[in-house]
């Protein structure tokens, strides 16, 4: 279900860049000081959807986080979702798993593993940090 949704997003917006898709959908993306534990979160206050990203993340981490929070904005638009923290990466929470799966499939897009490429190599090539490969 998240895979289908991710592919629809890519076709609609002509890109799999979460930042470009967020901009086109009028979702505000803020890079902020969020401390050491929090990677990002999604908020919807007074119907203003905002993706918050920790400004100290690496480029790969920031893109994954924006894809995850975009997942919330698409799948759970009216909900203020919990902080994506280092200790909640493996969360069994349904909303979290859905956002992770959408993020993984958005970043994969229409890419496919090349011959001889392992699943791990393939997902890294798509920009997905190793800790999130479990959501593939
Ligand atoms: Zn989340």
mmCIF file of C-alpha atoms and ligand atoms in Angstrom:
data_model
loop_
_atom_site.group_PDB
_atom_site.id
_atom_site.type_symbol
_atom_site.label_atom_id
_atom_site.label_comp_id
_atom_site.label_asym_id
_atom_site.label_seq_id
_atom_site.Cartn_x
_atom_site.Cartn_y
_atom_site.Cartn_z
ATOM 1 C CA UNK A 1 0.000 0.000 0.000
ATOM 2 C CA UNK A 2 2.809 2.440 0.870
ATOM 3 C CA UNK A 3 4.721 1.300 -2.207
ATOM 4 C CA UNK A 4 1.776 2.138 -4.445
ATOM 5 C CA UNK A 5 1.338 5.507 -2.744
ATOM 6 C CA UNK A 6 5.047 6.311 -3.171
ATOM 7 C CA UNK A 7 4.886 5.526 -6.875
ATOM 8 C CA UNK A 8 1.771 7.668 -7.286
ATOM 9 C CA UNK A 9 3.591 10.580 -5.644
ATOM 10 C CA UNK A 10 6.571 10.218 -7.956
ATOM 11 C CA UNK A 11 4.351 10.116 -11.036
ATOM 12 C CA UNK A 12 2.284 13.087 -9.860
ATOM 13 C CA UNK A 13 5.257 15.288 -9.059
ATOM 14 C CA UNK A 14 7.783 14.026 -11.590
ATOM 15 C CA UNK A 15 10.438 13.560 -8.900
ATOM 16 C CA UNK A 16 11.171 11.367 -5.911
ATOM 17 C CA UNK A 17 12.812 14.203 -3.988
ATOM 18 C CA UNK A 18 10.885 14.540 -0.713
ATOM 19 C CA UNK A 19 11.881 18.194 -0.429
ATOM 20 C CA UNK A 20 10.606 19.047 -3.907
ATOM 21 C CA UNK A 21 7.383 17.119 -3.345
ATOM 22 C CA UNK A 22 6.813 18.858 -0.001
ATOM 23 C CA UNK A 23 7.335 22.272 -1.611
ATOM 24 C CA UNK A 24 4.894 21.496 -4.411
ATOM 25 C CA UNK A 25 2.318 20.361 -1.866
ATOM 26 C CA UNK A 26 2.739 23.578 0.132
ATOM 27 C CA UNK A 27 4.180 21.744 3.098
ATOM 28 C CA UNK A 28 6.648 23.924 4.972
ATOM 29 C CA UNK A 29 10.041 22.329 5.617
ATOM 30 C CA UNK A 30 12.083 23.783 8.471
ATOM 31 C CA UNK A 31 15.661 22.900 9.367
ATOM 32 C CA UNK A 32 15.987 23.468 13.078
ATOM 33 C CA UNK A 33 17.986 22.828 16.218
ATOM 34 C CA UNK A 34 16.422 19.647 17.573
ATOM 35 C CA UNK A 35 19.144 18.405 19.898
ATOM 36 C CA UNK A 36 21.044 15.149 19.583
ATOM 37 C CA UNK A 37 18.293 12.531 19.719
ATOM 38 C CA UNK A 38 15.577 13.853 17.437
ATOM 39 C CA UNK A 39 15.929 13.549 13.667
ATOM 40 C CA UNK A 40 12.642 15.196 12.808
ATOM 41 C CA UNK A 41 8.902 15.404 13.278
ATOM 42 C CA UNK A 42 5.728 16.444 11.498
ATOM 43 C CA UNK A 43 3.248 18.921 12.903
ATOM 44 C CA UNK A 44 -0.077 20.268 11.765
ATOM 45 C CA UNK A 45 -1.102 23.325 13.723
ATOM 46 C CA UNK A 46 -4.027 25.457 12.534
ATOM 47 C CA UNK A 47 -4.017 23.416 9.323
ATOM 48 C CA UNK A 48 -0.459 24.414 8.550
ATOM 49 C CA UNK A 49 1.510 21.263 7.728
ATOM 50 C CA UNK A 50 5.180 21.545 8.693
ATOM 51 C CA UNK A 51 8.063 19.091 8.389
ATOM 52 C CA UNK A 52 10.796 19.741 10.938
ATOM 53 C CA UNK A 53 14.289 18.413 10.248
ATOM 54 C CA UNK A 54 17.292 18.469 12.543
ATOM 55 C CA UNK A 55 19.842 20.769 10.921
ATOM 56 C CA UNK A 56 22.763 18.692 12.190
ATOM 57 C CA UNK A 57 21.958 15.551 10.220
ATOM 58 C CA UNK A 58 24.086 14.372 7.335
ATOM 59 C CA UNK A 59 22.643 14.925 3.867
ATOM 60 C CA UNK A 60 21.566 11.274 3.602
ATOM 61 C CA UNK A 61 19.962 11.319 7.059
ATOM 62 C CA UNK A 62 18.146 14.598 6.309
ATOM 63 C CA UNK A 63 16.726 13.285 3.038
ATOM 64 C CA UNK A 64 15.547 10.070 4.686
ATOM 65 C CA UNK A 65 13.977 12.057 7.524
ATOM 66 C CA UNK A 66 12.178 14.383 5.128
ATOM 67 C CA UNK A 67 10.863 11.344 3.230
ATOM 68 C CA UNK A 68 9.643 9.816 6.513
ATOM 69 C CA UNK A 69 7.940 13.026 7.647
ATOM 70 C CA UNK A 70 6.475 13.543 4.180
ATOM 71 C CA UNK A 71 5.014 10.073 4.655
ATOM 72 C CA UNK A 72 3.175 11.334 7.721
ATOM 73 C CA UNK A 73 2.037 14.462 5.859
ATOM 74 C CA UNK A 74 0.541 12.271 3.117
ATOM 75 C CA UNK A 75 -0.750 9.331 5.137
ATOM 76 C CA UNK A 76 -1.619 11.015 8.453
ATOM 77 C CA UNK A 77 -2.074 14.690 7.526
ATOM 78 C CA UNK A 78 -4.094 15.853 10.526
ATOM 79 C CA UNK A 79 -1.988 14.185 13.193
ATOM 80 C CA UNK A 80 0.955 15.592 15.104
ATOM 81 C CA UNK A 81 3.187 12.534 14.931
ATOM 82 C CA UNK A 82 5.837 11.584 17.473
ATOM 83 C CA UNK A 83 9.420 12.723 17.150
ATOM 84 C CA UNK A 84 11.579 10.478 15.019
ATOM 85 C CA UNK A 85 14.239 9.730 17.615
ATOM 86 C CA UNK A 86 17.220 7.438 17.606
ATOM 87 C CA UNK A 87 15.441 5.199 20.101
ATOM 88 C CA UNK A 88 12.214 4.952 18.093
ATOM 89 C CA UNK A 89 13.669 3.805 14.779
ATOM 90 C CA UNK A 90 12.429 0.286 15.430
ATOM 91 C CA UNK A 91 9.068 1.442 16.725
ATOM 92 C CA UNK A 92 6.295 -1.075 16.256
ATOM 93 C CA UNK A 93 3.824 1.794 16.110
ATOM 94 C CA UNK A 94 1.657 1.402 13.025
ATOM 95 C CA UNK A 95 1.918 5.041 11.916
ATOM 96 C CA UNK A 96 5.687 4.933 12.251
ATOM 97 C CA UNK A 97 6.009 1.766 10.218
ATOM 98 C CA UNK A 98 3.795 3.215 7.486
ATOM 99 C CA UNK A 99 5.871 6.402 7.285
ATOM 100 C CA UNK A 100 9.088 4.357 7.131
ATOM 101 C CA UNK A 101 7.758 2.145 4.368
ATOM 102 C CA UNK A 102 6.602 5.137 2.342
ATOM 103 C CA UNK A 103 10.018 6.777 2.823
ATOM 104 C CA UNK A 104 11.877 3.663 1.674
ATOM 105 C CA UNK A 105 9.714 3.217 -1.426
ATOM 106 C CA UNK A 106 9.822 6.912 -2.294
ATOM 107 C CA UNK A 107 13.617 6.896 -2.239
ATOM 108 C CA UNK A 108 13.760 3.667 -4.239
ATOM 109 C CA UNK A 109 11.307 5.044 -6.764
ATOM 110 C CA UNK A 110 11.454 3.024 -9.949
ATOM 111 C CA UNK A 111 15.011 1.835 -9.336
ATOM 112 C CA UNK A 112 15.677 -1.884 -9.293
ATOM 113 C CA UNK A 113 18.652 -3.861 -8.046
ATOM 114 C CA UNK A 114 21.350 -4.362 -10.654
ATOM 115 C CA UNK A 115 22.736 -7.773 -11.432
ATOM 116 C CA UNK A 116 24.971 -8.957 -8.633
ATOM 117 C CA UNK A 117 23.948 -6.112 -6.352
ATOM 118 C CA UNK A 118 22.936 -7.134 -2.841
ATOM 119 C CA UNK A 119 19.800 -5.764 -1.221
ATOM 120 C CA UNK A 120 22.015 -3.743 1.111
ATOM 121 C CA UNK A 121 24.070 -2.221 -1.719
ATOM 122 C CA UNK A 122 20.914 -1.419 -3.638
ATOM 123 C CA UNK A 123 19.227 0.351 -0.728
ATOM 124 C CA UNK A 124 22.373 2.320 0.102
ATOM 125 C CA UNK A 125 22.595 3.393 -3.546
ATOM 126 C CA UNK A 126 19.031 4.718 -3.204
ATOM 127 C CA UNK A 127 20.154 6.823 -0.238
ATOM 128 C CA UNK A 128 18.518 4.774 2.511
ATOM 129 C CA UNK A 129 20.584 4.607 5.712
ATOM 130 C CA UNK A 130 21.295 1.043 6.755
ATOM 131 C CA UNK A 131 19.277 1.227 9.987
ATOM 132 C CA UNK A 132 16.096 1.618 7.916
ATOM 133 C CA UNK A 133 16.631 -1.322 5.576
ATOM 134 C CA UNK A 134 14.296 -3.394 7.768
ATOM 135 C CA UNK A 135 11.380 -1.403 6.337
ATOM 136 C CA UNK A 136 12.020 -2.606 2.784
HETATM 137 ZN ZN1 LIG B 1 7.418 9.269 12.300
#
